[in-house]
PDB file of C-alpha atoms in Angstrom:
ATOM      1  CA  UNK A  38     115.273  95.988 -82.570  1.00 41.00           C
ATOM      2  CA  UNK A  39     111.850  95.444 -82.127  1.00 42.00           C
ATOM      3  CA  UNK A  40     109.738  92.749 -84.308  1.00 45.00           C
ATOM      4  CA  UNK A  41     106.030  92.218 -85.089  1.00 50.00           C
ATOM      5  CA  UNK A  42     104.361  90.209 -82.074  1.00 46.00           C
ATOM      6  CA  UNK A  43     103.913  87.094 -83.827  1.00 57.00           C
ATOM      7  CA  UNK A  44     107.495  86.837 -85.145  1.00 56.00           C
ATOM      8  CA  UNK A  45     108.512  86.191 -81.820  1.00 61.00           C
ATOM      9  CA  UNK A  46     106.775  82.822 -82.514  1.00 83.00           C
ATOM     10  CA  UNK A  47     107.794  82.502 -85.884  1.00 93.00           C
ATOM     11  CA  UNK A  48     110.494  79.607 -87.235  1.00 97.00           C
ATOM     12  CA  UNK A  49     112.541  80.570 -90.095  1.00 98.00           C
ATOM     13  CA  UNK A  50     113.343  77.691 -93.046  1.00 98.00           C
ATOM     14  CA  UNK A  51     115.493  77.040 -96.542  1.00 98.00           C
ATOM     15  CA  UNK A  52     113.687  74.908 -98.983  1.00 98.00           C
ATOM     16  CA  UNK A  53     115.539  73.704-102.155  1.00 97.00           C
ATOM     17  CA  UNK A  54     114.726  72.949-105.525  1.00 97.00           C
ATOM     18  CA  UNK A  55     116.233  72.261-108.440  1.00 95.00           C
ATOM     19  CA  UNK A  56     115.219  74.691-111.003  1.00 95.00           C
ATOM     20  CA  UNK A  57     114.417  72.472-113.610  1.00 94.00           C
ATOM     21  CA  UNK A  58     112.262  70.090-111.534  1.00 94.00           C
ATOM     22  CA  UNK A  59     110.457  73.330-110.111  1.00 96.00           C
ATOM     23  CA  UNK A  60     111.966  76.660-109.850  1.00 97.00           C
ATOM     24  CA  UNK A  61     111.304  80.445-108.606  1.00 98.00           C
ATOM     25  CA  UNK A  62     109.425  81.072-111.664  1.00 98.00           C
ATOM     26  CA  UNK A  63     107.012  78.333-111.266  1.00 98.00           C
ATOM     27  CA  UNK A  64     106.716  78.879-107.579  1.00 98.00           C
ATOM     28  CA  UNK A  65     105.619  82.448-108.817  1.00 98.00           C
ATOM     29  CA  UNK A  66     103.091  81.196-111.139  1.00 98.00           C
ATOM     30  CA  UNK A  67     101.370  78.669-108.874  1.00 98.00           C
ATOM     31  CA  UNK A  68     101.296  81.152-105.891  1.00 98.00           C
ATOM     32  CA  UNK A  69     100.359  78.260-103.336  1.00 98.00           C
ATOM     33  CA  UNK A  70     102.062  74.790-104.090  1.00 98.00           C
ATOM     34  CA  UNK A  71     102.858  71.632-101.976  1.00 98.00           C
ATOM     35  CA  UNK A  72     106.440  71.174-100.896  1.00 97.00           C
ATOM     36  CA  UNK A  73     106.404  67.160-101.685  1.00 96.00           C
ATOM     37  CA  UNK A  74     108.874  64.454-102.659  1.00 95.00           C
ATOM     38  CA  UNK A  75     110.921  65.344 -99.482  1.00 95.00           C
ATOM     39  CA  UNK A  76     112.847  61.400 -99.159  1.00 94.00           C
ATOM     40  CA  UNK A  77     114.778  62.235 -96.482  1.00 94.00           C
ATOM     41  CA  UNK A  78     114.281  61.214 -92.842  1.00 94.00           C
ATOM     42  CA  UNK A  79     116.055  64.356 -91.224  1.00 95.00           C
ATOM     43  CA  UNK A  80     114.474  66.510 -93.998  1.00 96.00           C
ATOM     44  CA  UNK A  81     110.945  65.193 -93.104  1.00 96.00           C
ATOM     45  CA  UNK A  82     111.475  65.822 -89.384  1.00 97.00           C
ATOM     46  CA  UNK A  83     112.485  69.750 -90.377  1.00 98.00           C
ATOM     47  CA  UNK A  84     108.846  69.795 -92.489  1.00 98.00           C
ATOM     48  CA  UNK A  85     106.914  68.521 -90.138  1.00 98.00           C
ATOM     49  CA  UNK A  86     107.944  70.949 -87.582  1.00 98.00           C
ATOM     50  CA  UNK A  87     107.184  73.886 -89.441  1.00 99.00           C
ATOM     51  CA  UNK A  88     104.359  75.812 -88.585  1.00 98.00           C
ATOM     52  CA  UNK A  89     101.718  77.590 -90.400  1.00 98.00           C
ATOM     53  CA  UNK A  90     102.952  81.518 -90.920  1.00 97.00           C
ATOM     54  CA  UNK A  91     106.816  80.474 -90.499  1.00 97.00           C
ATOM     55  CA  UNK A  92     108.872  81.811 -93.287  1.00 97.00           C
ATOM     56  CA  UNK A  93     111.932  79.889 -95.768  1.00 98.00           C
ATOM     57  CA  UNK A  94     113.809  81.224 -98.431  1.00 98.00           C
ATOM     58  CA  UNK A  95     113.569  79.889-101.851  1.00 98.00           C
ATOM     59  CA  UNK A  96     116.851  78.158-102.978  1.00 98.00           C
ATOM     60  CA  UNK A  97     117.704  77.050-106.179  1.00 98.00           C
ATOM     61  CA  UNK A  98     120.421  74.316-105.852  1.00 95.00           C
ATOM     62  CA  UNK A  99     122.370  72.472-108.654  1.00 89.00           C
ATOM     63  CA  UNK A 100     122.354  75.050-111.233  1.00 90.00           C
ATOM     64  CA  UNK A 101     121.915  78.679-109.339  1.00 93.00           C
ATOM     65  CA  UNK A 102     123.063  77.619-106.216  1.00 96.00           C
ATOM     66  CA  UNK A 103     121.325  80.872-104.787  1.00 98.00           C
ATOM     67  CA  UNK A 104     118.299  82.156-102.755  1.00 98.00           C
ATOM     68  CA  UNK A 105     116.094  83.992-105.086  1.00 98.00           C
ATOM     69  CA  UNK A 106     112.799  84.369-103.154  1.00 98.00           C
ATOM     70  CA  UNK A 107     110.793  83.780 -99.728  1.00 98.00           C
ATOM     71  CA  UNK A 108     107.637  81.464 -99.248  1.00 98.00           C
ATOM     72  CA  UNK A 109     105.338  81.566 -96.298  1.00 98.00           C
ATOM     73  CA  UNK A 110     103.999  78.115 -94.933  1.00 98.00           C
ATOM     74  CA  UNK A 111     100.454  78.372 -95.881  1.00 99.00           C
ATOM     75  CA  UNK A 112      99.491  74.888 -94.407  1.00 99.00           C
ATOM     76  CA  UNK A 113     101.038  72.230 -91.897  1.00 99.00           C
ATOM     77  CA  UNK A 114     102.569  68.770 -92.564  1.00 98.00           C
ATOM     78  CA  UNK A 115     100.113  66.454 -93.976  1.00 97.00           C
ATOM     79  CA  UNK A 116     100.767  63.159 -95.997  1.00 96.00           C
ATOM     80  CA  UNK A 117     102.787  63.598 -99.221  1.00 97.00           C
ATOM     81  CA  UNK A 118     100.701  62.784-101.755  1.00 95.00           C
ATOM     82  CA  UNK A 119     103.479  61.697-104.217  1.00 94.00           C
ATOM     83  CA  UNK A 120     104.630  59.453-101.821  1.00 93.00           C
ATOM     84  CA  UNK A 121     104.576  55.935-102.983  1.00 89.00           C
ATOM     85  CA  UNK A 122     105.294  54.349 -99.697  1.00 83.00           C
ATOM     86  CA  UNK A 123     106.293  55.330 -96.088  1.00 79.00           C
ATOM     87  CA  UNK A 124     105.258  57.999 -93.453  1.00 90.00           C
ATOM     88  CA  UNK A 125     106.340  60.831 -96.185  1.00 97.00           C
ATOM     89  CA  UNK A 126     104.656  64.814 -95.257  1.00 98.00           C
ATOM     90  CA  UNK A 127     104.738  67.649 -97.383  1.00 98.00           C
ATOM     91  CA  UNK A 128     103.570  71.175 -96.938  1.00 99.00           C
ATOM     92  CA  UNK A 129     101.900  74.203 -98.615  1.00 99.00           C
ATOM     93  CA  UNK A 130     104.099  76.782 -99.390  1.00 99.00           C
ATOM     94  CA  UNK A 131     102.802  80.662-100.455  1.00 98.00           C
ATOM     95  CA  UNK A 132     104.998  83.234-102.681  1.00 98.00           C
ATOM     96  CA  UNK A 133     106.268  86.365-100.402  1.00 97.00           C
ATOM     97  CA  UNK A 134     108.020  87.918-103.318  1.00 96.00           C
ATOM     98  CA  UNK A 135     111.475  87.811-104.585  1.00 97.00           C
ATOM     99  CA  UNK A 136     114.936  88.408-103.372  1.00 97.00           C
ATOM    100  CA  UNK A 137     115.621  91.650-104.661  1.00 97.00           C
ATOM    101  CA  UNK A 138     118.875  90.436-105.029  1.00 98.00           C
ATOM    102  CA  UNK A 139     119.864  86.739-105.319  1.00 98.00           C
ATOM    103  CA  UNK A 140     122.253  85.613-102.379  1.00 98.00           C
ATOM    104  CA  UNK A 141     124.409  83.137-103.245  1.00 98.00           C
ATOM    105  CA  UNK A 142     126.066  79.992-101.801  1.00 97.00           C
ATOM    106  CA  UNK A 143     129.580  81.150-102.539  1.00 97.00           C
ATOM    107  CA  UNK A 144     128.614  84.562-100.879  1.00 98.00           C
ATOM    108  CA  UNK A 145     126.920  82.365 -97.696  1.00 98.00           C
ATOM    109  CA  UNK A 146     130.227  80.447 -97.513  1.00 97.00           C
ATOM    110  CA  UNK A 147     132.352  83.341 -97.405  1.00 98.00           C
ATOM    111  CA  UNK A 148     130.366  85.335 -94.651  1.00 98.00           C
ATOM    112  CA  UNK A 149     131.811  83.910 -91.584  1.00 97.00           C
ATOM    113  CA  UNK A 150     128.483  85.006 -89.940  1.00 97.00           C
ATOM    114  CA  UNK A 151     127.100  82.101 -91.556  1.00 98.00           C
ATOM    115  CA  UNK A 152     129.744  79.990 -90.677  1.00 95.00           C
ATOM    116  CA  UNK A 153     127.381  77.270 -88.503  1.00 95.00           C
ATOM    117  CA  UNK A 154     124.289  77.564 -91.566  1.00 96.00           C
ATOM    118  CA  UNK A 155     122.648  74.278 -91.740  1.00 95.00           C
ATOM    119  CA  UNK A 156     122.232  74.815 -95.504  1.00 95.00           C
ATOM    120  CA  UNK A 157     126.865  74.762 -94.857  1.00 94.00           C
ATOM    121  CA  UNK A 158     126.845  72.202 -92.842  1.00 91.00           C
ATOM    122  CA  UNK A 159     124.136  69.944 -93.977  1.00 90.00           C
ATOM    123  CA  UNK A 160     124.663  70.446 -97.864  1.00 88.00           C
ATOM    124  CA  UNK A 161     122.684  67.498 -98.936  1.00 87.00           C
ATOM    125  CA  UNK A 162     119.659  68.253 -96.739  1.00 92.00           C
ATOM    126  CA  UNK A 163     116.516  70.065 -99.188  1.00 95.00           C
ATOM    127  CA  UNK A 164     114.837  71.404 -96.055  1.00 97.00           C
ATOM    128  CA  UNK A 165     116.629  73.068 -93.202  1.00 97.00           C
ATOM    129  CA  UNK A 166     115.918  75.467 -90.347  1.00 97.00           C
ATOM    130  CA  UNK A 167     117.153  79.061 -90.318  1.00 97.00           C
ATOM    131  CA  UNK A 168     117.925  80.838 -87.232  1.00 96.00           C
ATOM    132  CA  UNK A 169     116.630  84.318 -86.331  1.00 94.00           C
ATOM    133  CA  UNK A 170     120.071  85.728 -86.874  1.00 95.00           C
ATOM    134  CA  UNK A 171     120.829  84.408 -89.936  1.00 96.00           C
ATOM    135  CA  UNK A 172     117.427  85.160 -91.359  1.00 96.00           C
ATOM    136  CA  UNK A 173     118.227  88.715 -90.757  1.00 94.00           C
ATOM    137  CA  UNK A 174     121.657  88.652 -91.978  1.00 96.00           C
ATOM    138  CA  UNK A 175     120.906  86.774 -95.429  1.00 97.00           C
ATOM    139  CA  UNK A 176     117.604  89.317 -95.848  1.00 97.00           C
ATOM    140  CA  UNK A 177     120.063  91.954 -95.432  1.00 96.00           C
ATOM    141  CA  UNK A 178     122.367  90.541 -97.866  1.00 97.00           C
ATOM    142  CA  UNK A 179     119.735  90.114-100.527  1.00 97.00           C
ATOM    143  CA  UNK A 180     117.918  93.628 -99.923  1.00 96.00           C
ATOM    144  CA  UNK A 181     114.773  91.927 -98.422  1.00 95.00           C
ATOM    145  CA  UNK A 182     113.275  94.335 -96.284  1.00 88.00           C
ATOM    146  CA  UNK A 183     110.901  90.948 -94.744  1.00 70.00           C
ATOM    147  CA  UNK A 184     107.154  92.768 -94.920  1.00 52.00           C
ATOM    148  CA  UNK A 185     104.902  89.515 -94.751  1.00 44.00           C
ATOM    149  CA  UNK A 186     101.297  90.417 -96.107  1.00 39.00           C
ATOM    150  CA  UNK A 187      98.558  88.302 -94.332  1.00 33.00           C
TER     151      UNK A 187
END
């Protein structure tokens, strides 16, 4: 299976949000929005690793429980500006487009290909990493066919 050249470089993510503090919809709207109020430590380690072009699904958590779209990182950690104290980071985060269909978190469970997903096995985490293989299996679930335009 052969990829574009720079996805060889390319991280995959999940980002969370609860749809009524910020959902899809919004996302959509906004087109390019900071990622902030990210208060956890492990969480804040995952943000500030990503790099700019790396791509995370859009989950909905709480009420959806589902991936619905994909984001590209449009810009790299830098300080959270709705931070009130500490080292917090956030990051810029670009609409892709939408899951074509949503995948959801009972489906993930049940797939024992996705048996070791961080979003599984670290549940209370908003911002995980997604490995190649799993990317590929969850876009393949959802109908995402993963053209990036630059």
């Amino acid at each position: 299976m052969s990829r574009e050249p720079d996805a060889l470089a390319r991280q995959y993510w999940l980002v969370k949000s609860e749809p009524d503090a910020f959902s899809w919809d919004e996302q959509v709207a906004n087109d390019v929005e900071p990622w902030t109020g990210v208060r956890n430590h492990q969480a804040k380690k995952n943000l500030a690793a990503m790099k700019k072009g790396d791509l995370a699904f859009f989950y909905h958590s709480n009420e959806g429980r589902e991936i619905v779209g994909v984001v590209e990182i449009a810009r790299e950690a830098y300080p959270d500006p709705s931070a009130e104290a500490g080292p917090w980071v956030c990051v810029d985060v670009k609409t892709v487009g939408p899951m074509p269909r949503a995948v959801t978190l009972a489906e993930m469970k049940a797939d024992e290909a996705l048996s070791d997903l961080a979003l599984i096995r670290q549940s209370r985490l908003s911002v995980v990493p997604v490995s190649h293989e799993h990317w590929t299996h969850i876009c393949a679930l959802g109908g995402w066919k993963g053209v990036v335009s630059r």
